[in-house]
Coordinates of C-alpha atoms and ligand atoms in Angstrom, one line a residue:
M668 CA 0.0 0.0 0.0
I669 CA 1.4 3.4 -0.9
S670 CA 1.5 5.7 2.1
A671 CA -0.3 9.1 2.0
R672 CA 2.2 10.6 4.4
P673 CA 3.1 13.3 5.1
Y674 CA -0.5 14.3 5.7
I675 CA 0.9 17.8 6.1
K676 CA 3.7 18.3 3.7
S677 CA 4.6 21.9 4.4
V678 CA 3.4 25.2 5.9
F679 CA 4.0 28.5 4.3
F680 CA 3.1 32.1 5.1
K681 CA 0.6 33.4 2.6
D682 CA 1.8 36.9 1.9
E683 CA 4.7 39.2 2.6
G684 CA 2.3 41.7 4.3
T685 CA 2.3 39.4 7.3
K686 CA 6.0 40.3 7.9
N687 CA 5.2 44.0 8.4
R688 CA 2.4 43.6 10.8
K689 CA 3.0 44.6 14.4
G690 CA 2.2 42.9 17.6
Y691 CA 1.7 39.2 18.6
P692 CA 2.2 36.9 16.9
Y693 CA 3.7 38.8 13.9
D694 CA 6.6 40.2 15.9
I695 CA 8.0 36.8 16.9
P696 CA 11.2 36.4 14.9
A697 CA 10.3 32.8 13.9
V698 CA 7.1 34.2 12.3
Q699 CA 8.8 37.2 10.8
H700 CA 11.7 35.5 9.1
C701 CA 10.1 32.2 8.0
E702 CA 8.6 31.6 4.6
E703 CA 8.1 27.9 4.4
I704 CA 9.0 24.7 6.3
S705 CA 8.5 21.2 5.1
F706 CA 7.6 18.2 7.3
H707 CA 9.1 14.8 7.6
P708 CA 6.6 12.0 6.9
D709 CA 7.4 10.4 10.3
V710 CA 8.5 13.0 12.9
T711 CA 9.3 16.7 12.8
F712 CA 10.3 18.6 16.0
F713 CA 10.0 22.3 16.8
I714 CA 12.7 23.2 19.4
G715 CA 14.0 26.5 20.7
E716 CA 14.1 28.8 23.7
N717 CA 11.0 29.5 25.8
G718 CA 8.9 32.1 24.0
S719 CA 10.5 31.5 20.6
G720 CA 7.1 30.8 19.0
K721 CA 6.9 26.9 18.8
S722 CA 3.4 26.7 20.4
T723 CA 2.2 29.7 18.4
L724 CA 3.1 28.0 15.1
L725 CA 1.9 24.6 16.2
E726 CA -1.4 26.0 17.3
A727 CA -1.8 27.9 14.0
I728 CA -1.1 24.7 12.0
A729 CA -3.6 22.8 14.2
V730 CA -6.4 25.5 13.8
S731 CA -5.7 25.7 10.1
Y732 CA -6.1 21.9 9.9
G733 CA -9.4 22.1 11.7
F734 CA -8.5 21.2 15.3
N735 CA -9.9 23.0 18.4
P736 CA -7.1 25.4 19.6
E737 CA -7.1 23.9 23.1
G738 CA -6.5 20.4 21.7
G739 CA -8.2 17.1 21.4
T740 CA -9.6 15.3 18.3
K741 CA -10.8 17.2 15.3
S742 CA -14.4 16.9 16.5
A743 CA -13.6 18.3 19.9
R744 CA -15.4 21.7 20.1
F745 CA -15.1 23.6 23.3
E746 CA -13.5 26.8 24.5
V747 CA -12.2 27.5 28.0
H748 CA -9.7 30.3 27.3
N749 CA -9.8 32.1 24.0
T750 CA -6.1 33.1 23.6
H751 CA -5.2 31.6 20.3
S752 CA -3.7 34.0 17.7
S753 CA -4.9 34.8 14.2
L754 CA -1.8 33.3 12.7
H755 CA -3.8 30.4 11.2
E756 CA -5.4 33.0 8.8
E757 CA -1.9 33.9 7.5
I758 CA -0.6 30.5 6.8
K759 CA -1.3 27.8 4.2
L760 CA -0.8 24.1 4.6
S761 CA 0.2 21.9 1.7
K762 CA -1.7 18.6 2.5
S763 CA -1.7 15.1 1.3
Y764 CA -4.3 14.0 -1.3
K765 CA -5.6 11.6 1.4
L766 CA -6.9 12.4 4.9
P767 CA -5.4 10.5 7.9
G768 CA -7.7 8.0 9.6
D769 CA -7.0 9.5 13.0
A770 CA -6.0 13.0 14.2
Y771 CA -5.2 14.5 17.6
F772 CA -3.7 17.7 19.0
L773 CA -2.2 17.2 22.4
R774 CA -1.0 20.1 24.4
A775 CA 0.3 20.0 27.9
E776 CA -1.0 23.5 28.7
S777 CA -4.7 22.7 28.2
F778 CA -4.7 19.0 28.7
Y779 CA -6.7 19.4 32.0
N780 CA -9.5 21.0 30.0
V781 CA -9.5 18.2 27.4
A782 CA -9.6 15.6 30.2
T783 CA -12.6 17.4 31.8
K784 CA -14.5 17.5 28.4
A785 CA -13.7 13.9 27.7
E786 CA -15.6 13.0 30.9
E787 CA -18.5 15.4 30.1
F788 CA -18.9 14.1 26.6
G789 CA -18.7 10.5 27.8
V790 CA -15.8 9.5 25.6
L791 CA -13.5 8.2 28.4
K792 CA -13.5 4.7 26.9
S793 CA -11.4 5.9 24.0
Y794 CA -8.9 7.2 26.5
G795 CA -8.5 3.8 28.2
G796 CA -11.6 3.9 30.4
K797 CA -10.3 5.4 33.6
S798 CA -11.0 9.1 34.4
L799 CA -8.1 11.2 33.4
H800 CA -8.6 13.2 36.5
H801 CA -8.1 10.1 38.7
Q802 CA -4.7 9.5 37.2
S803 CA -1.5 11.5 37.7
H804 CA -0.8 14.1 35.0
G805 CA 1.9 11.8 33.5
E806 CA -0.3 8.7 33.7
A807 CA -3.2 10.5 32.0
F808 CA -0.9 11.8 29.3
L809 CA 0.5 8.3 28.6
S810 CA -3.0 6.8 28.6
T811 CA -3.9 9.3 25.9
L812 CA -0.8 8.3 23.8
M813 CA -1.5 4.6 24.4
H814 CA -5.3 4.4 23.9
K815 CA -6.5 7.5 22.1
L816 CA -4.0 7.6 19.2
T817 CA -4.9 4.6 17.1
G818 CA -2.5 4.9 14.1
N819 CA -2.8 6.0 10.5
G820 CA -2.9 9.4 12.1
L821 CA -1.7 13.0 12.1
Y822 CA -0.6 13.9 15.6
L823 CA 0.4 17.4 16.8
L824 CA 2.0 17.3 20.3
D825 CA 3.0 20.3 22.4
E826 CA 5.5 19.3 25.0
P827 CA 4.5 15.7 25.5
E828 CA 7.3 15.3 28.0
A829 CA 5.8 17.9 30.4
A830 CA 4.6 15.4 33.0
L831 CA 6.8 12.4 32.2
S832 CA 9.7 10.9 34.0
P833 CA 12.8 10.2 31.9
A834 CA 11.9 6.5 31.8
R835 CA 8.3 7.3 30.7
Q836 CA 9.6 9.7 28.1
L837 CA 11.4 6.7 26.6
T838 CA 8.0 4.8 26.8
A839 CA 6.5 7.8 24.9
L840 CA 9.2 7.6 22.3
S841 CA 8.5 3.9 21.8
L842 CA 4.8 4.6 21.5
I843 CA 5.5 7.3 18.9
H844 CA 7.6 4.8 17.0
Q845 CA 4.8 2.2 17.0
L846 CA 2.4 4.8 15.6
V847 CA 4.9 5.8 12.9
L848 CA 5.1 2.2 11.9
Q849 CA 1.3 2.3 11.6
D850 CA 1.5 5.1 9.1
S851 CA 1.4 8.1 11.4
Q852 CA 2.9 11.5 11.2
F853 CA 4.0 13.6 14.2
I854 CA 4.8 17.3 14.6
I855 CA 6.1 17.8 18.1
A856 CA 7.2 20.9 20.0
T857 CA 9.6 19.8 22.7
H858 CA 12.4 20.7 25.1
S859 CA 13.3 17.0 25.8
P860 CA 16.7 15.8 24.6
L861 CA 15.3 12.3 25.0
I862 CA 12.1 12.8 22.9
M863 CA 14.0 14.7 20.2
A864 CA 16.4 11.8 19.7
Y865 CA 13.8 10.1 17.5
P866 CA 16.0 8.6 14.7
G867 CA 15.9 10.4 11.4
A868 CA 13.5 13.1 12.6
R869 CA 13.7 16.6 11.1
I870 CA 14.5 19.2 13.8
Y871 CA 13.6 22.9 13.3
E872 CA 15.1 25.3 15.8
F873 CA 13.2 28.6 16.4
G874 CA 15.2 31.7 17.3
E875 CA 16.2 35.3 16.4
W876 CA 17.1 34.1 12.9
G877 CA 13.7 32.6 12.3
I878 CA 13.4 28.8 11.8
R879 CA 16.3 26.6 10.8
E880 CA 17.0 22.9 10.4
V881 CA 19.6 21.5 12.8
N882 CA 21.1 18.1 13.6
Y883 CA 20.3 16.5 16.9
R884 CA 23.8 16.6 18.3
E885 CA 24.1 20.3 17.4
T886 CA 21.2 21.3 19.6
D887 CA 21.7 23.1 22.9
H888 CA 19.4 20.5 24.4
Y889 CA 21.9 17.7 23.6
T890 CA 25.1 19.6 24.2
V891 CA 24.0 21.3 27.5
T892 CA 22.4 18.2 28.9
R893 CA 25.4 16.0 27.9
S894 CA 28.1 18.2 29.3
F895 CA 26.1 18.8 32.5
L896 CA 25.5 15.1 33.1
E897 CA 29.1 14.2 32.3
Y898 CA 30.6 16.8 34.6
P899 CA 27.9 18.0 37.0
E900 CA 30.3 19.3 39.7
I901 CA 32.4 21.3 37.2
S902 CA 29.2 22.7 35.5
L903 CA 27.7 23.8 38.8
K904 CA 30.9 25.4 39.9
L905 CA 31.2 27.4 36.7
L906 CA 27.6 28.4 36.9
I907 CA 27.9 29.6 40.5
E908 CA 31.2 31.4 39.8
N909 CA 29.6 33.2 36.8
E910 CA 26.7 34.3 39.0
E911 CA 29.0 35.7 41.6
E912 CA 31.0 37.8 39.2
Ligands
ATP1879 N1 -2.0 35.1 23.7 C1 -0.9 35.8 23.6 N2 -0.8 37.1 23.5 C2 0.3 37.8 23.4 N3 1.5 37.3 23.4 C3 1.6 36.0 23.5 C4 0.4 35.1 23.6 N4 0.8 33.8 23.6 C5 2.2 33.8 23.6 N5 2.6 35.1 23.5 C6 4.0 35.5 23.3 O1 4.5 35.0 22.1 C7 5.8 34.5 22.2 C8 5.9 33.0 21.7 O2 5.1 32.2 22.6 P1 5.0 30.7 22.4 O3 4.0 30.2 23.5 O4 4.7 30.4 21.0 O5 6.5 30.2 22.8 P2 7.1 28.7 22.9 O6 8.2 28.7 22.0 O7 6.0 27.7 22.7 O8 7.6 28.8 24.4 P3 7.7 27.6 25.5 O9 8.9 26.8 25.2 O10 7.9 28.3 26.8 O11 6.4 26.8 25.5 C9 6.2 34.7 23.7 O12 7.0 35.9 23.8 C10 4.9 34.9 24.4 O13 5.0 35.7 25.5
MG1880 MG1 5.2 26.4 24.1

């Protein structure tokens, strides 16, 4: 069977006028300097400093694709906080000729609201059956990855590592891989050097320059974590001395 992936091939900014607009989200460098990015059929990561625009772009892609801005399936329709930007109106997605069989937008920030709505709408069974509020944050997150995502899907995840221990992050990585083997595409915003190690993934780093592709071992996440873990005492000593200067 020929795969229809990537379900989202690329995103591009519709017109140059966007670049001259003022205020959020148009003044975020990643938005100002980016024209187009293309996605890997398996896994694409958005990485970069806090506030560099990863969630803003992921959300705009999600809304443009037809998801609820707060997350969930494409049929989830509710609004707890209306804070999403109008960026979805300024971008265009290049999509596959075929729709995915499953789709989910999972974001750490508003997962609590999605969990509440899952109970209200009586769809807990598809999340594994147990109330997401009666599980720890990490357990509820993993239940969602394990039960709700059924493969042949398009999955947008914003900081899936947020509540997960390092060992469970590896579990999440393995679940992601199982779903990729079942013809799924992921676009994931993350800070986790474990999650972003997914083999062969495309990694886009957001920053003052806009959005650029980087290799895993060149990322700050990899180099900073690695040097810290290798020499924690030296790293801490340097950090404290720098602060004292
Ligand atoms: N609703 C909003 N109104 C105004 N500014 C906002 C809004 N949401 C985010 N911002 C600003 O836009 C910038 C990008 O935010 P965004 O949430 O996309 O960053 P991020 O890369 O996802 O960061 P993090 O890694 O902390 O999640 C930040 O400077 C943030 O303060
Ligand atoms: Mg974010």
